[in-house]
Amino acid sequence: MELKKSPDGGWGWMIVFVSFLTQFLCYGSPLAVGVLYIEWLDAFGEGKGKTAWVGSLASGVGLLASPVCSLCVSSFGARPVTIFSGFMVAGGLMLSSFAPNIYFLFFSYGIVVGLGCGLLYTATVTITCQYFDSRRGLALGLISTGSSVGLFIYAALQRMLIEFYGLDGCLLIVGALALNILACGSLMRPLQSSDCPLPEKTPPENAPDKYSIYNEKEKNLEENINILDKSCCSEEKCKNMIANGDCKQESLLHKNPTTIAHTKEPEMYKKKVAEQTYICKQLAKRKWQLYKNYCGETLALFKNKVFSALFIAILLFDIGGFPPSLLMEDVARSSNVKEEEFIMPLISIIGIMTAVGKLLLGILADFKWINTLYLYVATLFIMGLALCAIPFAKTYVTLAILSGIVGFLTGNWSIFPYVTTKTVGIEKLAHAYGILMFFAGLGNSLGPPIVGWFYDWTQTYDIAFYFSGFCVLLGGFILLLAALPFWDTCTKQLPKPAPTSFLYKVASNV
C-alpha cells in the first residue's frame, strides 16, 4: 500500500503531541527509577549490584530488542503497537507493586516495562517520520524531549507518592497513569492510502522471470519435469497394464472422449508443479542472497575504523554514563547529605538538563563550521572528568552541579545520528544505527550492576565512579584517535601498486 505524501503539518502536530505524551508516560518511571531503587534496597535487602539490574534492564531491553520492535511496527502499524504496548507498560508497573522479591521485578519491571517502552519509542518515531518530511528534524526533536521532561517530573512525583501511599501504592498509581497511553495510541491515525490503483497481480506464467536471479530457467524447469516423470513411473506402469490386459477397457477409452482430456491433465499438472517448484527455489536463493548481502554490509561497516571506534565509544559511554541517573540519589545518601538540604531531587536536575542538552547540542550540530564528530568527542571527555569528580562531592550543591553537567552532556544523544551519518553515509544509516543501538542497550544493561558491584565490594562509590569516568574517557580517546586526519594523509602518501600484467598463451589444438 502506497501512503500519501507527508503533510508536514495538520494532523501531524497532533501526532507530535500524543507522541510526546507517550514518551513522557512510558519513560518517566524507568528513567526516574533511582527513586524506586532506594526503596527496593530497603524492602528486599539485596546487594546494590543485584538491585541495579531492575533499572538497567528497563532501559536496556528496549534497545536490545530494537530489531524486533521495528518488525512489529512495520507489520502491524503504529496505532495497534502503541495500544498493545500501553497495556504492557501499565500492566508491568502495576504487577511490580505485588513483587515478593527482586527476581520478580526483573521480569515485571525490567523486561515487561522495558520491552513496552522499546515498542512505544519505535512506534512514535515511525509515525512521526511518516507525517513529516521537511520538518522532520523539528518534530523528532520535540517528541524526544518527552522522555527528559518525564524524568524531571516523575522523579519528584514518585518521591511524593511514596511518602503518601508507600512503594506499592506509588507503582499502582504510576501504572494507572500509564493507561493514558491507550488514549494517545487511539489518536495515532495512520496516513490513508493514495488513490492510485493497485498493481495487477502477476500471472503464474510470468512469475519465474520476475523472481529469477540466475540464468538457468530452462535447465531448472527440465530438471523438475524429469523428477516428476520419475516419480510418476508407477502411474505409467498401471496404464501399460491396462492397455495390455483388457481390450474392452481399451475400446471404452477410445469411445469416451473425456478420457483424452484426463490423460492431458497429468502433463499440465506436472508443468505447473515444476513452475511452482522453480519459483520456490528462486525465492530461497533470493532470500539467501539477501542474508549474504546483509552480512557483507555489516562486515564492511566494521572495516571502517571510525565506525569500529564509534561502537566501542557508545558501549563504554553507556557503561559509565548511564549509572548516575540511576544511582545519584543513593550517592547523596551515602555521602550523608541530609534530606532537608534537597531543594530538588538530583534525578530531576539530570532530567531537565538532559532536555536542555539535547536542544543546545542539536543546534550546535547544525552549524557548518562545527565538526559534529569532534563535538561528540568533547562531550565524552568532559563527562568522563565530571564522573571522576563525583567522589569528591560531599554536599548537595556540588552534587547538584555535577548532576547538571552530567545531564547536559547526556543530551549528546541528539547529535549521535549526525555522527553516525557523517561516519557511514546516509545510505547505510539505518543499518549502522541499528547495530550501534544494540551495543548502547548492552551498555545500559551492564553499567548500573557493575557500579553496584563495585560498591558491594568496596562499600563506597569512589572506585565505582572512577571506573565509570575511565570508561567514558577511554571511549572518547579511542574515537578521537580513529577520527584524526593523520590516517587519511598516510593512506594518500602510500604509493599505488603498479598494475600487474598477465601473459596468456593460447593452447594448440593439435
XYZ file of C-alpha atoms in Angstrom, residues 36 45 64 110 173 189 245 337 478:
9
model
C 12.467 3.453 43.455
C 17.721 -6.194 51.412
C 18.477 -4.682 22.647
C 12.816 -4.888 33.830
C -0.770 4.954 40.617
C -4.378 7.931 12.836
C -4.790 -56.543 -20.269
C 23.574 14.583 52.675
C 39.650 5.736 21.014
